[in-house]
PDB file of C-alpha atoms in Angstrom:
ATOM      1  CA  MET P   1       0.000   0.000   0.000  1.00 47.00           C
ATOM      2  CA  SER P   2       1.281   3.466  -0.892  1.00 52.00           C
ATOM      3  CA  VAL P   3       2.755   5.539   1.908  1.00 80.00           C
ATOM      4  CA  ILE P   4       2.098   8.843   0.139  1.00 90.00           C
ATOM      5  CA  PRO P   5      -0.047  11.003   2.480  1.00 95.00           C
ATOM      6  CA  PHE P   6      -3.554  11.438   1.143  1.00 94.00           C
ATOM      7  CA  ASP P   7      -3.269  15.232   0.986  1.00 94.00           C
ATOM      8  CA  GLU P   8      -0.185  14.981  -1.237  1.00 93.00           C
ATOM      9  CA  ARG P   9      -1.480  12.651  -3.934  1.00 94.00           C
ATOM     10  CA  GLU P  10      -2.177  13.456  -7.566  1.00 94.00           C
ATOM     11  CA  GLY P  11      -5.589  13.166  -9.115  1.00 96.00           C
ATOM     12  CA  THR P  12      -9.052  14.718  -9.096  1.00 97.00           C
ATOM     13  CA  ILE P  13     -11.809  14.761  -6.486  1.00 98.00           C
ATOM     14  CA  TRP P  14     -15.472  15.540  -7.090  1.00 98.00           C
ATOM     15  CA  PHE P  15     -16.201  18.324  -4.591  1.00 98.00           C
ATOM     16  CA  ASP P  16     -19.625  19.981  -4.296  1.00 98.00           C
ATOM     17  CA  GLY P  17     -20.441  19.441  -7.950  1.00 98.00           C
ATOM     18  CA  ALA P  18     -17.065  20.276  -9.502  1.00 98.00           C
ATOM     19  CA  MET P  19     -13.995  18.242 -10.371  1.00 98.00           C
ATOM     20  CA  VAL P  20     -11.210  19.708  -8.229  1.00 98.00           C
ATOM     21  CA  PRO P  21      -7.459  18.957  -8.370  1.00 98.00           C
ATOM     22  CA  TRP P  22      -6.719  16.478  -5.565  1.00 97.00           C
ATOM     23  CA  ARG P  23      -4.430  18.779  -3.562  1.00 97.00           C
ATOM     24  CA  GLU P  24      -6.910  21.673  -3.758  1.00 97.00           C
ATOM     25  CA  ALA P  25      -9.861  19.751  -2.258  1.00 97.00           C
ATOM     26  CA  LYS P  26      -9.724  21.466   1.142  1.00 96.00           C
ATOM     27  CA  ILE P  27     -12.006  22.613   3.944  1.00 97.00           C
ATOM     28  CA  HIS P  28     -11.551  25.134   6.746  1.00 97.00           C
ATOM     29  CA  VAL P  29     -10.201  23.996  10.119  1.00 97.00           C
ATOM     30  CA  LEU P  30     -13.355  25.385  11.777  1.00 97.00           C
ATOM     31  CA  THR P  31     -15.660  22.880  10.123  1.00 98.00           C
ATOM     32  CA  HIS P  32     -18.528  21.381  12.093  1.00 98.00           C
ATOM     33  CA  GLY P  33     -17.897  17.905  10.689  1.00 97.00           C
ATOM     34  CA  LEU P  34     -14.345  17.982  12.086  1.00 97.00           C
ATOM     35  CA  HIS P  35     -15.259  19.276  15.545  1.00 97.00           C
ATOM     36  CA  TYR P  36     -18.543  17.463  16.187  1.00 97.00           C
ATOM     37  CA  GLY P  37     -18.399  14.371  13.994  1.00 96.00           C
ATOM     38  CA  SER P  38     -21.357  15.501  11.855  1.00 97.00           C
ATOM     39  CA  SER P  39     -20.191  13.526   8.853  1.00 98.00           C
ATOM     40  CA  VAL P  40     -21.258  10.372   7.034  1.00 98.00           C
ATOM     41  CA  PHE P  41     -19.406   8.336   4.452  1.00 98.00           C
ATOM     42  CA  GLU P  42     -19.330   5.199   2.325  1.00 98.00           C
ATOM     43  CA  GLY P  43     -16.569   2.767   1.391  1.00 97.00           C
ATOM     44  CA  GLU P  44     -17.049   1.196  -2.037  1.00 97.00           C
ATOM     45  CA  ARG P  45     -15.042  -0.889  -4.494  1.00 97.00           C
ATOM     46  CA  ALA P  46     -14.972  -0.826  -8.274  1.00 97.00           C
ATOM     47  CA  TYR P  47     -14.136  -4.018 -10.121  1.00 96.00           C
ATOM     48  CA  GLY P  48     -13.419  -3.812 -13.839  1.00 94.00           C
ATOM     49  CA  GLY P  49     -14.738  -0.257 -13.879  1.00 95.00           C
ATOM     50  CA  ARG P  50     -18.063  -1.127 -12.199  1.00 96.00           C
ATOM     51  CA  ILE P  51     -18.807  -0.068  -8.631  1.00 97.00           C
ATOM     52  CA  PHE P  52     -20.273  -3.024  -6.769  1.00 97.00           C
ATOM     53  CA  LYS P  53     -23.732  -2.231  -5.365  1.00 98.00           C
ATOM     54  CA  SER P  54     -23.110   1.427  -6.183  1.00 98.00           C
ATOM     55  CA  ARG P  55     -26.713   2.564  -5.895  1.00 98.00           C
ATOM     56  CA  ALA P  56     -27.225   0.753  -2.588  1.00 98.00           C
ATOM     57  CA  HIS P  57     -24.208   2.639  -1.219  1.00 98.00           C
ATOM     58  CA  SER P  58     -25.569   5.974  -2.447  1.00 98.00           C
ATOM     59  CA  GLU P  59     -28.972   5.274  -0.926  1.00 98.00           C
ATOM     60  CA  ARG P  60     -27.371   4.329   2.384  1.00 98.00           C
ATOM     61  CA  LEU P  61     -25.342   7.554   2.347  1.00 98.00           C
ATOM     62  CA  HIS P  62     -28.624   9.477   2.146  1.00 98.00           C
ATOM     63  CA  ARG P  63     -30.152   7.440   4.985  1.00 98.00           C
ATOM     64  CA  SER P  64     -27.071   7.957   7.148  1.00 98.00           C
ATOM     65  CA  ALA P  65     -27.298  11.717   6.676  1.00 98.00           C
ATOM     66  CA  GLN P  66     -30.989  11.719   7.558  1.00 98.00           C
ATOM     67  CA  LEU P  67     -30.203   9.880  10.798  1.00 98.00           C
ATOM     68  CA  LEU P  68     -27.734  12.683  11.610  1.00 97.00           C
ATOM     69  CA  ASP P  69     -30.488  15.231  10.891  1.00 97.00           C
ATOM     70  CA  PHE P  70     -29.173  16.664   7.642  1.00 97.00           C
ATOM     71  CA  THR P  71     -30.015  16.290   3.966  1.00 98.00           C
ATOM     72  CA  ILE P  72     -27.402  15.787   1.269  1.00 98.00           C
ATOM     73  CA  PRO P  73     -28.110  18.388  -1.455  1.00 98.00           C
ATOM     74  CA  TYR P  74     -27.517  15.886  -4.259  1.00 98.00           C
ATOM     75  CA  SER P  75     -29.925  13.134  -5.268  1.00 98.00           C
ATOM     76  CA  VAL P  76     -28.960   9.475  -5.440  1.00 98.00           C
ATOM     77  CA  ASP P  77     -28.908   9.760  -9.252  1.00 98.00           C
ATOM     78  CA  GLU P  78     -26.571  12.767  -9.059  1.00 98.00           C
ATOM     79  CA  ILE P  79     -24.249  10.902  -6.702  1.00 98.00           C
ATOM     80  CA  GLU P  80     -24.235   7.932  -9.061  1.00 98.00           C
ATOM     81  CA  THR P  81     -23.253  10.198 -11.968  1.00 98.00           C
ATOM     82  CA  ALA P  82     -20.547  11.856  -9.868  1.00 98.00           C
ATOM     83  CA  LYS P  83     -19.000   8.530  -8.889  1.00 98.00           C
ATOM     84  CA  ALA P  84     -18.886   7.456 -12.525  1.00 97.00           C
ATOM     85  CA  GLN P  85     -17.180  10.747 -13.403  1.00 97.00           C
ATOM     86  CA  VAL P  86     -14.578  10.269 -10.683  1.00 98.00           C
ATOM     87  CA  LEU P  87     -13.724   6.794 -11.981  1.00 96.00           C
ATOM     88  CA  ALA P  88     -13.550   8.011 -15.571  1.00 96.00           C
ATOM     89  CA  VAL P  89     -11.304  10.989 -14.780  1.00 96.00           C
ATOM     90  CA  SER P  90      -9.044   8.913 -12.539  1.00 95.00           C
ATOM     91  CA  GLY P  91      -8.572   6.281 -15.206  1.00 95.00           C
ATOM     92  CA  LEU P  92      -9.051   3.573 -12.571  1.00 94.00           C
ATOM     93  CA  THR P  93     -10.978   0.354 -13.112  1.00 94.00           C
ATOM     94  CA  GLU P  94      -9.980  -1.407  -9.874  1.00 94.00           C
ATOM     95  CA  ALA P  95     -10.484   1.191  -7.173  1.00 96.00           C
ATOM     96  CA  TYR P  96     -11.769   2.096  -3.738  1.00 96.00           C
ATOM     97  CA  LEU P  97     -14.238   5.007  -3.595  1.00 98.00           C
ATOM     98  CA  ARG P  98     -14.968   7.253  -0.639  1.00 98.00           C
ATOM     99  CA  PRO P  99     -18.057   9.509  -0.799  1.00 98.00           C
ATOM    100  CA  VAL P 100     -18.240  11.713   2.294  1.00 98.00           C
ATOM    101  CA  ALA P 101     -20.804  14.336   3.361  1.00 98.00           C
ATOM    102  CA  TRP P 102     -20.428  16.789   6.244  1.00 98.00           C
ATOM    103  CA  ARG P 103     -21.695  19.963   7.874  1.00 98.00           C
ATOM    104  CA  GLY P 104     -19.670  23.051   6.988  1.00 98.00           C
ATOM    105  CA  SER P 105     -18.350  26.104   8.815  1.00 97.00           C
ATOM    106  CA  GLU P 106     -21.211  28.580   9.180  1.00 97.00           C
ATOM    107  CA  MET P 107     -21.899  27.678  12.841  1.00 96.00           C
ATOM    108  CA  MET P 108     -19.433  26.302  15.383  1.00 95.00           C
ATOM    109  CA  GLY P 109     -21.657  25.274  18.261  1.00 95.00           C
ATOM    110  CA  VAL P 110     -23.396  21.979  18.864  1.00 96.00           C
ATOM    111  CA  ALA P 111     -26.427  23.328  16.996  1.00 96.00           C
ATOM    112  CA  ALA P 112     -25.716  23.814  13.299  1.00 95.00           C
ATOM    113  CA  GLN P 113     -29.026  24.128  11.481  1.00 94.00           C
ATOM    114  CA  ALA P 114     -27.706  26.791   9.092  1.00 95.00           C
ATOM    115  CA  ASN P 115     -24.544  24.994   8.058  1.00 97.00           C
ATOM    116  CA  THR P 116     -24.025  24.130   4.406  1.00 98.00           C
ATOM    117  CA  ILE P 117     -23.927  20.419   3.678  1.00 98.00           C
ATOM    118  CA  HIS P 118     -20.944  19.432   1.537  1.00 98.00           C
ATOM    119  CA  LEU P 119     -20.244  16.298  -0.467  1.00 98.00           C
ATOM    120  CA  ALA P 120     -16.975  14.985  -1.877  1.00 98.00           C
ATOM    121  CA  ILE P 121     -16.095  11.783  -3.720  1.00 98.00           C
ATOM    122  CA  ALA P 122     -12.570  10.434  -4.168  1.00 98.00           C
ATOM    123  CA  ALA P 123     -11.208   7.238  -5.715  1.00 98.00           C
ATOM    124  CA  TRP P 124      -7.826   5.588  -5.381  1.00 96.00           C
ATOM    125  CA  GLU P 125      -6.087   2.262  -5.800  1.00 92.00           C
ATOM    126  CA  TRP P 126      -6.452   0.177  -2.647  1.00 83.00           C
ATOM    127  CA  PRO P 127      -5.659  -3.524  -2.826  1.00 78.00           C
ATOM    128  CA  SER P 128      -7.124  -6.120  -0.495  1.00 70.00           C
ATOM    129  CA  TYR P 129      -7.402  -4.800   3.069  1.00 63.00           C
ATOM    130  CA  PHE P 130      -5.133  -7.578   4.336  1.00 62.00           C
ATOM    131  CA  ASP P 131      -1.954  -9.012   2.835  1.00 60.00           C
ATOM    132  CA  PRO P 132      -2.929 -11.864   0.439  1.00 59.00           C
ATOM    133  CA  ALA P 133      -0.555 -14.395   2.027  1.00 63.00           C
ATOM    134  CA  THR P 134      -1.841 -13.576   5.499  1.00 67.00           C
ATOM    135  CA  LYS P 135      -5.429 -13.592   4.276  1.00 76.00           C
ATOM    136  CA  MET P 136      -5.315 -17.220   3.132  1.00 77.00           C
ATOM    137  CA  LYS P 137      -3.898 -18.330   6.470  1.00 91.00           C
ATOM    138  CA  GLY P 138      -6.555 -16.446   8.391  1.00 95.00           C
ATOM    139  CA  ILE P 139      -5.998 -13.200  10.247  1.00 95.00           C
ATOM    140  CA  ARG P 140      -5.661 -12.862  14.001  1.00 96.00           C
ATOM    141  CA  LEU P 141      -8.154 -10.734  15.963  1.00 98.00           C
ATOM    142  CA  ASP P 142      -7.898  -9.318  19.444  1.00 98.00           C
ATOM    143  CA  ILE P 143     -11.005  -8.697  21.576  1.00 98.00           C
ATOM    144  CA  ALA P 144     -11.584  -4.969  21.969  1.00 98.00           C
ATOM    145  CA  ASP P 145     -12.014  -3.243  25.310  1.00 98.00           C
ATOM    146  CA  TYR P 146     -14.650  -0.824  24.003  1.00 98.00           C
ATOM    147  CA  ARG P 147     -18.202  -2.013  23.274  1.00 97.00           C
ATOM    148  CA  ARG P 148     -20.480  -1.035  20.431  1.00 97.00           C
ATOM    149  CA  PRO P 149     -22.947   1.383  22.044  1.00 96.00           C
ATOM    150  CA  ASP P 150     -26.603   0.828  22.795  1.00 97.00           C
ATOM    151  CA  PRO P 151     -28.691   2.008  19.766  1.00 96.00           C
ATOM    152  CA  ARG P 152     -30.687   4.103  22.234  1.00 96.00           C
ATOM    153  CA  THR P 153     -27.572   6.273  22.674  1.00 97.00           C
ATOM    154  CA  VAL P 154     -26.320   6.624  19.070  1.00 96.00           C
ATOM    155  CA  PRO P 155     -27.708   6.296  15.510  1.00 96.00           C
ATOM    156  CA  SER P 156     -26.086   2.877  15.052  1.00 96.00           C
ATOM    157  CA  ALA P 157     -27.710   2.293  11.645  1.00 96.00           C
ATOM    158  CA  SER P 158     -25.835   5.302  10.223  1.00 97.00           C
ATOM    159  CA  LYS P 159     -22.378   5.025   8.699  1.00 98.00           C
ATOM    160  CA  ALA P 160     -21.416   8.088  10.694  1.00 98.00           C
ATOM    161  CA  ALA P 161     -17.795   9.145  11.088  1.00 97.00           C
ATOM    162  CA  GLY P 162     -18.110   9.746  14.834  1.00 96.00           C
ATOM    163  CA  LEU P 163     -19.080   6.121  15.490  1.00 97.00           C
ATOM    164  CA  TYR P 164     -15.643   5.006  14.282  1.00 97.00           C
ATOM    165  CA  MET P 165     -13.680   6.779  17.005  1.00 97.00           C
ATOM    166  CA  ILE P 166     -13.657   3.715  19.267  1.00 98.00           C
ATOM    167  CA  CYS P 167     -12.932   1.542  16.217  1.00 98.00           C
ATOM    168  CA  THR P 168      -9.711   3.434  15.535  1.00 98.00           C
ATOM    169  CA  ILE P 169      -8.668   3.129  19.175  1.00 98.00           C
ATOM    170  CA  SER P 170      -9.493  -0.593  19.200  1.00 98.00           C
ATOM    171  CA  LYS P 171      -7.669  -1.323  15.959  1.00 98.00           C
ATOM    172  CA  HIS P 172      -4.586   0.574  17.136  1.00 98.00           C
ATOM    173  CA  ARG P 173      -4.523  -1.399  20.386  1.00 98.00           C
ATOM    174  CA  ALA P 174      -4.910  -4.677  18.482  1.00 98.00           C
ATOM    175  CA  GLU P 175      -2.150  -3.859  15.993  1.00 98.00           C
ATOM    176  CA  ASN P 176       0.168  -2.814  18.814  1.00 98.00           C
ATOM    177  CA  LYS P 177      -0.243  -6.343  20.205  1.00 98.00           C
ATOM    178  CA  GLY P 178       0.448  -7.986  16.843  1.00 97.00           C
ATOM    179  CA  TYR P 179      -3.142  -8.609  15.750  1.00 97.00           C
ATOM    180  CA  ALA P 180      -4.669  -7.541  12.433  1.00 95.00           C
ATOM    181  CA  ASP P 181      -7.895  -6.194  13.914  1.00 97.00           C
ATOM    182  CA  ALA P 182     -10.217  -6.456  16.902  1.00 98.00           C
ATOM    183  CA  LEU P 183     -13.582  -8.066  17.520  1.00 98.00           C
ATOM    184  CA  MET P 184     -15.998  -5.751  19.319  1.00 98.00           C
ATOM    185  CA  LEU P 185     -18.794  -6.848  21.624  1.00 98.00           C
ATOM    186  CA  ASP P 186     -22.040  -4.954  22.102  1.00 98.00           C
ATOM    187  CA  TRP P 187     -23.052  -3.227  25.347  1.00 97.00           C
ATOM    188  CA  GLU P 188     -24.551  -6.492  26.618  1.00 98.00           C
ATOM    189  CA  ASP P 189     -21.309  -8.393  25.865  1.00 98.00           C
ATOM    190  CA  ASN P 190     -22.663 -10.213  22.814  1.00 98.00           C
ATOM    191  CA  VAL P 191     -20.435 -10.597  19.762  1.00 98.00           C
ATOM    192  CA  ALA P 192     -21.037  -7.588  17.485  1.00 98.00           C
ATOM    193  CA  GLU P 193     -18.555  -6.834  14.680  1.00 98.00           C
ATOM    194  CA  CYS P 194     -14.945  -5.927  13.970  1.00 98.00           C
ATOM    195  CA  THR P 195     -13.727  -2.335  13.785  1.00 98.00           C
ATOM    196  CA  GLY P 196     -14.765  -2.026  10.143  1.00 96.00           C
ATOM    197  CA  ALA P 197     -16.253  -5.383   9.134  1.00 97.00           C
ATOM    198  CA  ASN P 198     -19.014  -7.820  10.027  1.00 98.00           C
ATOM    199  CA  VAL P 199     -18.247 -11.325  11.291  1.00 98.00           C
ATOM    200  CA  PHE P 200     -19.493 -14.844  10.460  1.00 98.00           C
ATOM    201  CA  PHE P 201     -18.925 -18.225  12.094  1.00 98.00           C
ATOM    202  CA  ILE P 202     -19.379 -21.736  10.687  1.00 98.00           C
ATOM    203  CA  GLU P 203     -20.216 -25.016  12.358  1.00 97.00           C
ATOM    204  CA  ALA P 204     -21.447 -28.186  10.638  1.00 96.00           C
ATOM    205  CA  GLY P 205     -22.167 -26.320   7.403  1.00 96.00           C
ATOM    206  CA  VAL P 206     -24.333 -23.665   9.076  1.00 98.00           C
ATOM    207  CA  LEU P 207     -23.429 -19.961   9.064  1.00 98.00           C
ATOM    208  CA  HIS P 208     -23.982 -17.988  12.261  1.00 98.00           C
ATOM    209  CA  THR P 209     -23.702 -14.206  12.346  1.00 98.00           C
ATOM    210  CA  PRO P 210     -24.707 -11.572  14.919  1.00 98.00           C
ATOM    211  CA  LEU P 211     -28.101  -9.992  14.369  1.00 98.00           C
ATOM    212  CA  ALA P 212     -27.344  -6.610  12.768  1.00 97.00           C
ATOM    213  CA  ASP P 213     -29.750  -4.441  14.730  1.00 96.00           C
ATOM    214  CA  ARG P 214     -27.088  -2.903  17.002  1.00 96.00           C
ATOM    215  CA  PHE P 215     -24.473  -1.988  14.408  1.00 96.00           C
ATOM    216  CA  LEU P 216     -24.212  -1.352  10.666  1.00 96.00           C
ATOM    217  CA  ASP P 217     -25.733  -4.085   8.490  1.00 97.00           C
ATOM    218  CA  GLY P 218     -22.967  -4.114   5.890  1.00 97.00           C
ATOM    219  CA  LEU P 219     -23.741  -4.465   2.202  1.00 98.00           C
ATOM    220  CA  THR P 220     -21.012  -7.094   1.901  1.00 98.00           C
ATOM    221  CA  ARG P 221     -22.608  -8.926   4.829  1.00 98.00           C
ATOM    222  CA  GLN P 222     -25.941  -8.882   3.001  1.00 98.00           C
ATOM    223  CA  THR P 223     -24.271 -10.137  -0.185  1.00 98.00           C
ATOM    224  CA  VAL P 224     -22.586 -13.068   1.569  1.00 98.00           C
ATOM    225  CA  ILE P 225     -25.857 -14.076   3.214  1.00 98.00           C
ATOM    226  CA  GLU P 226     -27.502 -14.048  -0.223  1.00 98.00           C
ATOM    227  CA  LEU P 227     -24.654 -16.080  -1.752  1.00 98.00           C
ATOM    228  CA  ALA P 228     -24.839 -18.648   1.048  1.00 98.00           C
ATOM    229  CA  LYS P 229     -28.592 -19.046   0.604  1.00 98.00           C
ATOM    230  CA  ARG P 230     -28.130 -19.524  -3.145  1.00 98.00           C
ATOM    231  CA  ARG P 231     -26.023 -22.550  -2.261  1.00 97.00           C
ATOM    232  CA  GLY P 232     -28.740 -23.847  -0.010  1.00 98.00           C
ATOM    233  CA  LEU P 233     -26.786 -23.085   3.137  1.00 98.00           C
ATOM    234  CA  ARG P 234     -28.557 -22.248   6.356  1.00 98.00           C
ATOM    235  CA  VAL P 235     -27.801 -18.780   7.754  1.00 98.00           C
ATOM    236  CA  VAL P 236     -28.696 -18.013  11.365  1.00 98.00           C
ATOM    237  CA  GLU P 237     -28.751 -14.368  12.474  1.00 98.00           C
ATOM    238  CA  ARG P 238     -28.823 -14.261  16.272  1.00 98.00           C
ATOM    239  CA  ARG P 239     -27.182 -13.069  19.469  1.00 98.00           C
ATOM    240  CA  ILE P 240     -23.844 -14.859  19.932  1.00 98.00           C
ATOM    241  CA  ARG P 241     -22.058 -15.028  23.274  1.00 98.00           C
ATOM    242  CA  PRO P 242     -18.236 -14.954  23.316  1.00 97.00           C
ATOM    243  CA  GLU P 243     -18.088 -18.322  25.115  1.00 97.00           C
ATOM    244  CA  GLU P 244     -19.864 -19.900  22.122  1.00 97.00           C
ATOM    245  CA  LEU P 245     -16.824 -19.253  19.923  1.00 98.00           C
ATOM    246  CA  THR P 246     -15.288 -22.517  21.143  1.00 97.00           C
ATOM    247  CA  GLY P 247     -17.988 -24.379  19.207  1.00 96.00           C
ATOM    248  CA  PHE P 248     -17.293 -22.892  15.767  1.00 98.00           C
ATOM    249  CA  SER P 249     -14.820 -24.431  13.317  1.00 97.00           C
ATOM    250  CA  GLU P 250     -14.456 -21.531  10.866  1.00 98.00           C
ATOM    251  CA  CYS P 251     -14.712 -17.753  11.013  1.00 98.00           C
ATOM    252  CA  PHE P 252     -14.485 -14.952   8.471  1.00 98.00           C
ATOM    253  CA  ILE P 253     -15.165 -11.221   8.272  1.00 97.00           C
ATOM    254  CA  THR P 254     -16.838  -9.209   5.514  1.00 98.00           C
ATOM    255  CA  GLY P 255     -16.697  -5.613   4.300  1.00 96.00           C
ATOM    256  CA  SER P 256     -16.166  -3.541   1.168  1.00 94.00           C
ATOM    257  CA  ALA P 257     -12.505  -3.096   2.110  1.00 90.00           C
ATOM    258  CA  ALA P 258     -11.969  -6.532   3.688  1.00 92.00           C
ATOM    259  CA  GLU P 259     -14.150  -8.361   1.109  1.00 95.00           C
ATOM    260  CA  VAL P 260     -14.296 -11.922   2.563  1.00 96.00           C
ATOM    261  CA  THR P 261     -11.320 -12.568   4.843  1.00 95.00           C
ATOM    262  CA  PRO P 262     -10.777 -15.779   6.857  1.00 96.00           C
ATOM    263  CA  VAL P 263      -9.979 -15.589  10.578  1.00 97.00           C
ATOM    264  CA  SER P 264      -7.723 -18.053  12.402  1.00 97.00           C
ATOM    265  CA  GLU P 265      -7.814 -16.574  15.892  1.00 98.00           C
ATOM    266  CA  ILE P 266      -9.943 -14.344  18.126  1.00 98.00           C
ATOM    267  CA  GLY P 267      -8.207 -13.868  21.445  1.00 97.00           C
ATOM    268  CA  PRO P 268      -8.114 -17.348  23.020  1.00 97.00           C
ATOM    269  CA  TYR P 269     -10.373 -18.925  20.356  1.00 98.00           C
ATOM    270  CA  ARG P 270      -8.957 -20.769  17.312  1.00 97.00           C
ATOM    271  CA  PHE P 271     -10.435 -21.466  13.882  1.00 98.00           C
ATOM    272  CA  THR P 272      -9.237 -23.283  10.771  1.00 96.00           C
ATOM    273  CA  PRO P 273     -10.142 -21.602   7.454  1.00 95.00           C
ATOM    274  CA  GLY P 274     -11.848 -24.378   5.535  1.00 94.00           C
ATOM    275  CA  GLU P 275     -13.574 -25.283   2.309  1.00 94.00           C
ATOM    276  CA  LEU P 276     -16.809 -23.455   3.038  1.00 96.00           C
ATOM    277  CA  THR P 277     -15.011 -20.181   3.792  1.00 96.00           C
ATOM    278  CA  ARG P 278     -12.959 -20.581   0.620  1.00 94.00           C
ATOM    279  CA  THR P 279     -16.113 -21.296  -1.392  1.00 96.00           C
ATOM    280  CA  LEU P 280     -17.798 -18.123  -0.141  1.00 97.00           C
ATOM    281  CA  MET P 281     -14.637 -16.134  -0.859  1.00 95.00           C
ATOM    282  CA  ASP P 282     -14.687 -17.422  -4.438  1.00 94.00           C
ATOM    283  CA  ASP P 283     -18.422 -16.820  -4.776  1.00 97.00           C
ATOM    284  CA  TYR P 284     -18.007 -13.233  -3.600  1.00 97.00           C
ATOM    285  CA  LEU P 285     -15.146 -12.520  -6.010  1.00 94.00           C
ATOM    286  CA  ALA P 286     -17.244 -13.943  -8.848  1.00 96.00           C
ATOM    287  CA  GLU P 287     -20.246 -11.852  -7.763  1.00 97.00           C
ATOM    288  CA  VAL P 288     -18.399  -8.525  -7.797  1.00 96.00           C
ATOM    289  CA  GLN P 289     -16.883  -8.995 -11.242  1.00 92.00           C
ATOM    290  CA  PRO P 290     -18.715  -7.207 -14.071  1.00 87.00           C
ATOM    291  CA  ARG P 291     -20.777  -9.558 -16.207  1.00 75.00           C
ATOM    292  CA  ALA P 292     -20.557  -9.480 -19.986  1.00 54.00           C
ATOM    293  CA  GLU P 293     -23.580  -7.890 -21.603  1.00 44.00           C
ATOM    294  CA  ALA P 294     -25.863 -10.357 -23.326  1.00 37.00           C
ATOM    295  CA  ALA P 295     -25.646 -10.235 -27.119  1.00 35.00           C
TER     296      ALA P 295
END
């Protein structure tokens, strides 16, 4: 992965309706989104020039903003057109895209009803979230200290920037101990998700995954559930206690960045990436590839 800082890269970013040189896409330091976390975003991947589930991402961006009590001043169709423009101008076919919307600088208190809502979309090359060699062996996860919060305290269905603060802390702590990521529990100590990905477990050919009503129901998660059901596999969405992890043989995580990544270890629990995980990895990679148009 490139070590060039993101503010020093070359390219073009779609910014409030205009294509802006990458290094000139700036905001003021007194921006509400920076100080109060009033920002929402999406993480998307393009394969062969096609953004996987692009419209679903754009629709979720709108829903996330509504949950934070603001309206993005661009329709879903306009966002779709903008993303296509960004890919075309960048010349990328295999890319990661980051749409982000935030409250601007007009007001700098907690209340910000008059603030302009901004939208930017960038694209860059970003290979698999985890090193390919490590990925096939299964990554190692720590168990995070922080819990995903009670949905009565935060808009947990929103992909809001502020909700990732404890994810950054948890991932840093995990990496400092030699892990690739961290598994987070919910406020009742049930298994929830990783810092930026959903989690699945396998036992006797059945997939088990935490019920996604207390954290973001990822689009990749939804895709994998659909792929598993196409194969006639049983998928159980339920509360999972940490002590149950001893009973699962396989584990993997899902996300736009992580795609489908096997897990070999979560704290004291061990898993062996097996044939079913590999099959779902292959099914997902086949699903995201653009299909040839029928003649």
